mmCIF file of C-alpha atoms in Angstrom:
data_model
loop_
_atom_site.group_PDB
_atom_site.id
_atom_site.type_symbol
_atom_site.label_atom_id
_atom_site.label_comp_id
_atom_site.label_asym_id
_atom_site.label_seq_id
_atom_site.Cartn_x
_atom_site.Cartn_y
_atom_site.Cartn_z
ATOM 1 C CA MET A 24 0.311 -23.729 10.154
ATOM 2 C CA ALA A 25 0.171 -20.242 11.385
ATOM 3 C CA PHE A 26 -3.017 -17.780 11.829
ATOM 4 C CA LEU A 27 -0.930 -14.743 10.323
ATOM 5 C CA SER A 28 1.771 -14.359 7.808
ATOM 6 C CA ILE A 29 3.990 -11.950 7.725
ATOM 7 C CA ILE A 30 6.279 -11.118 4.867
ATOM 8 C CA ILE A 31 9.065 -9.029 4.593
ATOM 9 C CA ALA A 32 10.654 -8.110 1.105
ATOM 10 C CA ALA A 33 14.846 -6.983 1.590
ATOM 11 C CA HIS A 34 17.192 -5.489 -0.797
ATOM 12 C CA ASN A 35 20.419 -3.876 -0.011
ATOM 13 C CA ALA A 36 18.949 -3.059 3.965
ATOM 14 C CA GLU A 37 21.705 -3.725 6.438
ATOM 15 C CA ASP A 38 21.236 0.336 7.759
ATOM 16 C CA THR A 39 17.429 -0.578 8.655
ATOM 17 C CA LEU A 40 16.817 -3.778 9.028
ATOM 18 C CA HIS A 41 18.651 -4.761 11.912
ATOM 19 C CA ALA A 42 15.760 -2.254 13.450
ATOM 20 C CA THR A 43 13.229 -3.561 11.869
ATOM 21 C CA LEU A 44 13.098 -6.844 12.563
ATOM 22 C CA GLU A 45 14.053 -5.860 16.713
ATOM 23 C CA SER A 46 10.519 -3.431 16.318
ATOM 24 C CA LEU A 47 8.948 -7.081 14.404
ATOM 25 C CA ASP A 48 9.598 -9.262 17.867
ATOM 26 C CA SER A 49 8.257 -6.241 20.102
ATOM 27 C CA ALA A 50 5.252 -6.144 17.737
ATOM 28 C CA ILE A 51 4.736 -10.004 18.012
ATOM 29 C CA ALA A 52 5.443 -10.556 21.925
ATOM 30 C CA GLY A 53 2.837 -12.621 22.774
ATOM 31 C CA ALA A 54 1.449 -14.451 19.627
ATOM 32 C CA SER A 55 4.931 -16.355 19.013
ATOM 33 C CA GLY A 56 2.799 -19.237 18.063
ATOM 34 C CA ASP A 57 -0.028 -17.522 15.683
ATOM 35 C CA VAL A 58 2.399 -16.003 13.745
ATOM 36 C CA GLU A 59 4.932 -17.018 10.837
ATOM 37 C CA VAL A 60 7.914 -14.731 9.480
ATOM 38 C CA ILE A 61 8.464 -15.045 5.843
ATOM 39 C CA ILE A 62 11.738 -12.619 4.516
ATOM 40 C CA PHE A 63 13.008 -12.627 0.762
ATOM 41 C CA ASN A 64 16.353 -12.007 0.318
ATOM 42 C CA ASP A 65 16.461 -9.640 -3.234
ATOM 43 C CA SER A 66 19.910 -9.693 -4.648
ATOM 44 C CA SER A 67 21.761 -7.792 -1.971
ATOM 45 C CA ASP A 68 25.641 -7.646 -1.469
ATOM 46 C CA ASP A 69 25.727 -5.564 1.943
ATOM 47 C CA SER A 70 25.619 -7.439 5.264
ATOM 48 C CA THR A 71 21.535 -8.257 5.016
ATOM 49 C CA GLN A 72 21.513 -11.690 4.972
ATOM 50 C CA GLU A 73 23.654 -12.052 7.622
ATOM 51 C CA ILE A 74 20.986 -9.653 9.784
ATOM 52 C CA ILE A 75 18.517 -12.070 8.702
ATOM 53 C CA GLU A 76 20.494 -15.186 9.546
ATOM 54 C CA LYS A 77 20.901 -13.592 13.261
ATOM 55 C CA TRP A 78 17.024 -12.628 13.604
ATOM 56 C CA LEU A 79 15.813 -16.196 11.811
ATOM 57 C CA PRO A 80 15.911 -18.742 15.301
ATOM 58 C CA THR A 81 14.186 -15.375 17.238
ATOM 59 C CA PHE A 82 10.628 -15.474 15.456
ATOM 60 C CA PRO A 83 8.324 -18.428 15.147
ATOM 61 C CA ASN A 84 7.797 -20.880 12.350
ATOM 62 C CA ALA A 85 10.480 -18.385 10.038
ATOM 63 C CA HIS A 86 11.215 -18.636 6.659
ATOM 64 C CA SER A 87 13.581 -17.149 4.395
ATOM 65 C CA ARG A 88 15.085 -17.441 1.141
ATOM 66 C CA TYR A 89 17.744 -15.736 -1.095
ATOM 67 C CA VAL A 90 16.545 -14.246 -4.635
ATOM 68 C CA GLU A 91 18.163 -12.184 -7.646
ATOM 69 C CA PHE A 92 14.641 -11.153 -8.709
ATOM 70 C CA ARG A 93 15.068 -7.546 -8.687
ATOM 71 C CA ASN A 94 11.136 -7.110 -8.616
ATOM 72 C CA ILE A 95 9.528 -6.596 -5.267
ATOM 73 C CA GLY A 96 6.116 -8.284 -7.031
ATOM 74 C CA LEU A 97 8.043 -11.486 -7.405
ATOM 75 C CA VAL A 98 9.231 -11.334 -4.297
ATOM 76 C CA ARG A 99 6.197 -10.523 -2.714
ATOM 77 C CA ASN A 100 4.256 -13.409 -4.799
ATOM 78 C CA SER A 101 6.170 -15.841 -4.639
ATOM 79 C CA ALA A 102 6.626 -14.884 -0.114
ATOM 80 C CA PHE A 103 3.169 -15.444 -0.533
ATOM 81 C CA SER A 104 3.405 -19.233 -2.071
ATOM 82 C CA LEU A 105 5.187 -20.001 1.080
ATOM 83 C CA ALA A 106 2.860 -18.614 3.668
ATOM 84 C CA SER A 107 0.162 -20.603 5.579
ATOM 85 C CA GLY A 108 -1.517 -18.267 7.339
ATOM 86 C CA ASP A 109 -5.708 -17.392 7.151
ATOM 87 C CA TYR A 110 -3.966 -13.510 7.519
ATOM 88 C CA ILE A 111 -1.388 -11.456 5.224
ATOM 89 C CA THR A 112 0.436 -8.373 5.664
ATOM 90 C CA MET A 113 3.548 -7.126 4.538
ATOM 91 C CA LEU A 114 6.524 -5.336 7.039
ATOM 92 C CA ASP A 115 8.601 -2.921 4.781
ATOM 93 C CA SER A 116 12.291 -3.438 5.888
ATOM 94 C CA ASP A 117 13.273 -0.195 6.601
ATOM 95 C CA ASP A 118 9.770 0.607 8.365
ATOM 96 C CA ARG A 119 9.053 -0.281 11.935
ATOM 97 C CA LEU A 120 5.994 -1.231 13.964
ATOM 98 C CA LYS A 121 4.744 -0.479 17.379
ATOM 99 C CA PRO A 122 5.316 -2.648 20.151
ATOM 100 C CA GLY A 123 2.169 -5.349 20.947
ATOM 101 C CA SER A 124 0.421 -4.429 17.718
ATOM 102 C CA ILE A 125 0.902 -7.808 15.822
ATOM 103 C CA ARG A 126 -0.375 -9.898 19.494
ATOM 104 C CA ASP A 127 -3.562 -7.261 19.139
ATOM 105 C CA ALA A 128 -4.291 -7.539 15.786
ATOM 106 C CA VAL A 129 -4.281 -11.456 15.894
ATOM 107 C CA ALA A 130 -6.594 -11.121 18.652
ATOM 108 C CA PHE A 131 -8.720 -8.977 16.834
ATOM 109 C CA LEU A 132 -8.950 -10.868 13.354
ATOM 110 C CA LYS A 133 -9.255 -14.252 15.323
ATOM 111 C CA THR A 134 -12.297 -12.797 16.926
ATOM 112 C CA GLU A 135 -14.128 -10.830 13.922
ATOM 113 C CA ARG A 136 -12.773 -11.952 10.685
ATOM 114 C CA PRO A 137 -12.878 -9.160 8.522
ATOM 115 C CA ASP A 138 -11.756 -9.213 4.465
ATOM 116 C CA MET A 139 -9.249 -6.676 5.076
ATOM 117 C CA LEU A 140 -8.245 -4.584 8.213
ATOM 118 C CA LEU A 141 -6.969 -1.538 7.167
ATOM 119 C CA THR A 142 -4.965 0.506 9.241
ATOM 120 C CA ARG A 143 -3.689 4.442 8.792
ATOM 121 C CA LEU A 144 0.338 4.308 8.140
ATOM 122 C CA LEU A 145 1.767 6.580 10.439
ATOM 123 C CA GLU A 146 4.185 8.482 7.416
ATOM 124 C CA ILE A 147 7.683 10.265 9.415
ATOM 125 C CA ARG A 148 11.063 11.522 8.147
ATOM 126 C CA ASP A 149 12.377 11.622 11.169
ATOM 127 C CA ILE A 150 12.931 8.385 13.173
ATOM 128 C CA LYS A 151 13.517 10.265 16.395
ATOM 129 C CA LYS A 152 9.675 10.604 16.354
ATOM 130 C CA ILE A 153 8.713 7.170 16.916
ATOM 131 C CA THR A 154 6.889 7.023 20.185
ATOM 132 C CA ALA A 155 5.647 3.044 21.741
ATOM 133 C CA ASP A 156 2.304 4.323 22.449
ATOM 134 C CA TRP A 157 -0.244 1.701 21.405
ATOM 135 C CA GLN A 158 -4.083 2.020 22.366
ATOM 136 C CA GLY A 159 -4.410 -1.458 21.212
ATOM 137 C CA PHE A 160 -7.310 -2.240 17.770
ATOM 138 C CA SER A 161 -10.830 -0.941 17.906
ATOM 139 C CA PRO A 162 -11.439 0.153 14.509
ATOM 140 C CA VAL A 163 -14.757 0.999 12.414
ATOM 141 C CA ALA A 164 -16.372 -0.843 9.998
ATOM 142 C CA LEU A 165 -17.032 0.390 6.715
ATOM 143 C CA SER A 166 -19.061 -0.741 3.620
ATOM 144 C CA GLN A 167 -17.365 -1.390 0.485
ATOM 145 C CA GLN A 168 -18.401 1.815 -1.246
ATOM 146 C CA GLU A 169 -17.262 4.076 1.233
ATOM 147 C CA ALA A 170 -14.283 1.499 1.843
ATOM 148 C CA ILE A 171 -13.356 2.710 -1.902
ATOM 149 C CA LYS A 172 -14.252 6.361 -1.701
ATOM 150 C CA ARG A 173 -11.563 6.797 1.029
ATOM 151 C CA PHE A 174 -9.511 5.300 -0.955
ATOM 152 C CA LEU A 175 -9.267 6.944 -4.063
ATOM 153 C CA GLN A 176 -9.357 10.609 -2.056
ATOM 154 C CA HIS A 177 -6.353 9.622 -0.285
ATOM 155 C CA LYS A 178 -8.418 10.015 2.482
ATOM 156 C CA ASP A 179 -6.889 7.685 5.867
ATOM 157 C CA PHE A 180 -5.120 5.088 3.214
ATOM 158 C CA GLN A 181 -3.560 4.106 0.188
ATOM 159 C CA ALA A 182 -3.158 1.506 -2.380
ATOM 160 C CA HIS A 183 -0.387 0.185 0.273
ATOM 161 C CA LEU A 184 0.278 -3.623 1.197
ATOM 162 C CA ILE A 185 1.779 -2.653 3.692
ATOM 163 C CA GLY A 186 0.342 -2.405 7.055
ATOM 164 C CA GLN A 187 -3.292 -4.094 5.852
ATOM 165 C CA PHE A 188 -4.377 -7.560 7.207
ATOM 166 C CA ILE A 189 -5.820 -9.258 4.269
ATOM 167 C CA HIS A 190 -7.125 -12.221 4.191
ATOM 168 C CA ARG A 191 -5.512 -14.728 1.766
ATOM 169 C CA LYS A 192 -8.175 -15.235 -0.188
ATOM 170 C CA LEU A 193 -8.052 -12.165 -1.692
ATOM 171 C CA TYR A 194 -4.370 -12.471 -2.562
ATOM 172 C CA GLU A 195 -5.379 -15.955 -4.339
ATOM 173 C CA SER A 196 -7.539 -13.886 -6.768
ATOM 174 C CA ASN A 197 -5.429 -11.256 -6.973
ATOM 175 C CA PRO A 198 -1.994 -12.551 -7.354
ATOM 176 C CA ILE A 199 0.265 -9.902 -7.123
ATOM 177 C CA PRO A 200 1.777 -9.074 -10.797
ATOM 178 C CA SER A 201 5.739 -9.138 -11.539
ATOM 179 C CA MET A 202 6.667 -5.990 -11.100
ATOM 180 C CA VAL A 203 9.233 -2.872 -10.039
ATOM 181 C CA CYS A 204 7.102 -0.405 -8.432
ATOM 182 C CA TYR A 205 3.637 0.407 -7.850
ATOM 183 C CA GLU A 206 2.911 -4.000 -7.143
ATOM 184 C CA ASP A 207 0.052 -3.035 -4.653
ATOM 185 C CA PHE A 208 -1.720 -0.254 -6.677
ATOM 186 C CA ALA A 209 -2.233 -3.026 -8.888
ATOM 187 C CA VAL A 210 -4.068 -5.209 -6.901
ATOM 188 C CA PHE A 211 -5.547 -3.237 -4.350
ATOM 189 C CA PRO A 212 -8.775 -2.577 -6.353
ATOM 190 C CA GLY A 213 -9.965 -5.896 -7.155
ATOM 191 C CA MET A 214 -8.946 -6.076 -3.334
ATOM 192 C CA LEU A 215 -11.927 -3.706 -2.654
ATOM 193 C CA MET A 216 -14.354 -4.922 -4.882
ATOM 194 C CA GLN A 217 -14.428 -8.512 -3.380
ATOM 195 C CA SER A 218 -14.383 -7.603 0.030
ATOM 196 C CA ASN A 219 -17.645 -7.339 2.434
ATOM 197 C CA LYS A 220 -16.501 -6.722 5.943
ATOM 198 C CA ILE A 221 -13.881 -4.327 6.105
ATOM 199 C CA VAL A 222 -12.583 -2.053 9.307
ATOM 200 C CA TYR A 223 -10.687 0.635 8.794
ATOM 201 C CA GLN A 224 -7.980 1.741 12.212
ATOM 202 C CA ARG A 225 -7.291 5.089 12.775
ATOM 203 C CA HIS A 226 -4.902 4.811 15.180
ATOM 204 C CA GLY A 227 -1.799 3.639 13.890
ATOM 205 C CA HIS A 228 0.455 0.994 14.408
ATOM 206 C CA TYR A 229 2.793 0.622 11.707
ATOM 207 C CA TYR A 230 5.799 3.647 10.888
ATOM 208 C CA TYR A 231 5.749 4.545 7.356
ATOM 209 C CA ILE A 232 9.324 5.731 7.119
ATOM 210 C CA LYS A 233 10.240 7.896 4.052
ATOM 211 C CA ARG A 234 13.620 8.762 2.967
ATOM 212 C CA SER A 235 15.259 10.167 0.190
ATOM 213 C CA GLY A 236 15.468 7.713 -2.633
ATOM 214 C CA SER A 237 12.636 6.476 -1.919
ATOM 215 C CA LEU A 238 10.267 5.419 -5.362
ATOM 216 C CA SER A 239 8.019 8.466 -5.197
ATOM 217 C CA SER A 240 11.374 11.094 -4.830
ATOM 218 C CA ASN A 241 12.748 9.412 -8.305
ATOM 219 C CA LEU A 242 10.606 8.777 -10.709
ATOM 220 C CA ASP A 243 10.877 8.392 -14.080
ATOM 221 C CA ALA A 244 9.260 7.614 -17.535
ATOM 222 C CA SER A 245 9.255 3.775 -16.457
ATOM 223 C CA LYS A 246 7.563 4.235 -13.585
ATOM 224 C CA ILE A 247 4.779 6.834 -14.908
ATOM 225 C CA LYS A 248 3.950 3.705 -17.966
ATOM 226 C CA THR A 249 3.454 1.103 -15.071
ATOM 227 C CA LEU A 250 1.423 4.731 -12.735
ATOM 228 C CA VAL A 251 -0.570 5.163 -15.674
ATOM 229 C CA GLU A 252 -1.431 1.695 -16.716
ATOM 230 C CA CYS A 253 -2.220 0.547 -12.972
ATOM 231 C CA THR A 254 -4.438 3.406 -13.115
ATOM 232 C CA LEU A 255 -6.836 2.172 -16.562
ATOM 233 C CA GLN A 256 -6.259 -1.524 -14.743
ATOM 234 C CA MET A 257 -7.905 0.718 -11.969
ATOM 235 C CA GLU A 258 -10.883 2.519 -13.774
ATOM 236 C CA LYS A 259 -12.004 -0.690 -15.343
ATOM 237 C CA THR A 260 -12.326 -2.299 -12.080
ATOM 238 C CA LEU A 261 -14.342 0.101 -9.857
ATOM 239 C CA PRO A 262 -17.448 0.795 -11.014
ATOM 240 C CA LEU A 263 -18.797 3.814 -13.284
ATOM 241 C CA LEU A 264 -20.210 5.781 -9.945
ATOM 242 C CA PHE A 265 -16.600 6.378 -9.044
ATOM 243 C CA GLN A 266 -15.495 7.912 -12.488
ATOM 244 C CA HIS A 267 -15.374 11.602 -10.765
ATOM 245 C CA LEU A 268 -12.682 10.469 -8.389
ATOM 246 C CA VAL A 269 -11.056 8.130 -10.710
ATOM 247 C CA ASN A 270 -10.591 11.381 -13.178
ATOM 248 C CA CYS A 271 -8.512 12.806 -9.981
ATOM 249 C CA HIS A 272 -5.804 10.033 -10.378
ATOM 250 C CA TRP A 273 -5.760 11.047 -14.047
ATOM 251 C CA PHE A 274 -5.635 14.367 -13.038
ATOM 252 C CA ASP A 275 -2.563 14.317 -10.701
ATOM 253 C CA ILE A 276 -0.420 12.344 -13.498
ATOM 254 C CA TYR A 277 -1.216 15.272 -15.774
ATOM 255 C CA SER A 278 -0.618 17.405 -12.734
ATOM 256 C CA ASN A 279 2.682 16.187 -11.838
ATOM 257 C CA HIS A 280 3.930 13.834 -14.453
ATOM 258 C CA ARG A 281 3.092 14.887 -17.828
ATOM 259 C CA GLN A 282 6.966 15.610 -19.311
ATOM 260 C CA HIS A 283 7.279 11.351 -18.235
ATOM 261 C CA LEU A 284 4.241 10.413 -20.177
ATOM 262 C CA THR A 285 4.381 9.087 -24.267
ATOM 263 C CA ASP A 286 2.521 10.223 -26.783
ATOM 264 C CA GLN A 287 -0.065 7.787 -26.456
ATOM 265 C CA HIS A 288 -0.457 7.750 -22.755
ATOM 266 C CA SER A 289 -0.297 11.561 -23.086
ATOM 267 C CA GLN A 290 -3.444 11.627 -25.345
ATOM 268 C CA LEU A 291 -4.957 8.910 -22.557
ATOM 269 C CA VAL A 292 -4.159 10.999 -20.073
ATOM 270 C CA LYS A 293 -5.634 14.333 -21.600
ATOM 271 C CA GLN A 294 -8.833 12.257 -22.369
ATOM 272 C CA ARG A 295 -9.605 11.469 -19.231
ATOM 273 C CA VAL A 296 -8.505 15.211 -18.267
ATOM 274 C CA LYS A 297 -11.280 16.632 -20.676
ATOM 275 C CA ALA A 298 -14.296 14.709 -18.383
ATOM 276 C CA LEU A 299 -12.946 16.342 -15.483
ATOM 277 C CA TYR A 300 -15.047 19.522 -16.962
ATOM 278 C CA SER A 301 -18.638 18.674 -16.647
ATOM 279 C CA LEU A 302 -21.405 20.054 -14.127
ATOM 280 C CA SER A 303 -21.270 16.650 -12.611
ATOM 281 C CA PHE A 304 -17.943 16.966 -11.663
ATOM 282 C CA PHE A 305 -18.141 20.411 -10.144
ATOM 283 C CA LEU A 306 -21.512 19.613 -7.708
ATOM 284 C CA SER A 307 -20.298 15.557 -7.029
ATOM 285 C CA SER A 308 -19.930 15.609 -3.276
ATOM 286 C CA ASP A 309 -17.426 12.992 -2.909
ATOM 287 C CA VAL A 310 -14.995 15.433 -4.860
ATOM 288 C CA ARG A 311 -12.550 17.642 -2.771
ATOM 289 C CA PHE A 312 -12.661 21.270 -2.983
ATOM 290 C CA SER A 313 -9.463 21.751 -3.131
ATOM 291 C CA TYR A 314 -9.328 19.457 -6.705
ATOM 292 C CA LYS A 315 -12.120 21.560 -7.900
ATOM 293 C CA LYS A 316 -10.405 24.219 -7.724
ATOM 294 C CA ARG A 317 -6.875 22.609 -9.540
ATOM 295 C CA VAL A 318 -9.263 21.372 -12.289
ATOM 296 C CA ILE A 319 -10.492 25.986 -12.458
ATOM 297 C CA GLU A 320 -6.660 26.507 -12.674
ATOM 298 C CA ALA A 321 -5.635 24.159 -15.033
ATOM 299 C CA LEU A 322 -8.555 25.694 -16.971
ATOM 300 C CA TRP A 323 -8.026 28.960 -16.646
ATOM 301 C CA LYS A 324 -4.059 28.467 -17.752
ATOM 302 C CA LYS A 325 -5.168 27.016 -20.991
#
């Protein structure tokens, strides 16, 4: 039985996986007895499997599976079924961790036992900017309402499972659906709603490396359909108190992706955007000024 389970999904990751696992080894140092590493190789046809097999003996309590799901949601949910840890964290096969960070996370989680330890991802495009600078975990407590507000404002953290430390009970009650994208967005709002003790770490331990060819740079109609469905589920999950902030997400879909919307979804999104044209929206202290400005500009163009 491990205390923390680290889940990695890999697909044709031969160019990045070695460096990722090297960073993981450095991040775990000193806490190997409390950690298990679970690596799923999903349908790779390069040397990903060879890299996994080379690294497996290095890690404590390591498990590996080769599957042909071609589905990140199914991979993550299947990997969770093997996890024994009280806490779960995810690591993408092309990202990096700070040295000693997993060791320090384990120490903090054992002492404080939060439902969620959320962290700010360090988004970079140039791997030359990666440093070993790490000051340990000293997170601040967030109320559930404040955590939801920050999530909806895209302030500090978004609907990512990578880099976050989440109690297994939240995965058990919010199983990751079988989806090829946005699977984390599908479960994150529900996890927040079921969490009472949430802490947030601003000094990031996780390098989220933005690469060309990523999900965000290759959006199509099927992915936007999934995004709409996840946003609709989020709207149902979160209290009415957050309606204006949820509607800002609808506005983003309308502004950035309306060319990919089906007729049915286009009608739904336009209906939500109309709700922004209200006095209560413009007077809301939760809504950032930049959104209010964009909504006014969109109204002016009509």
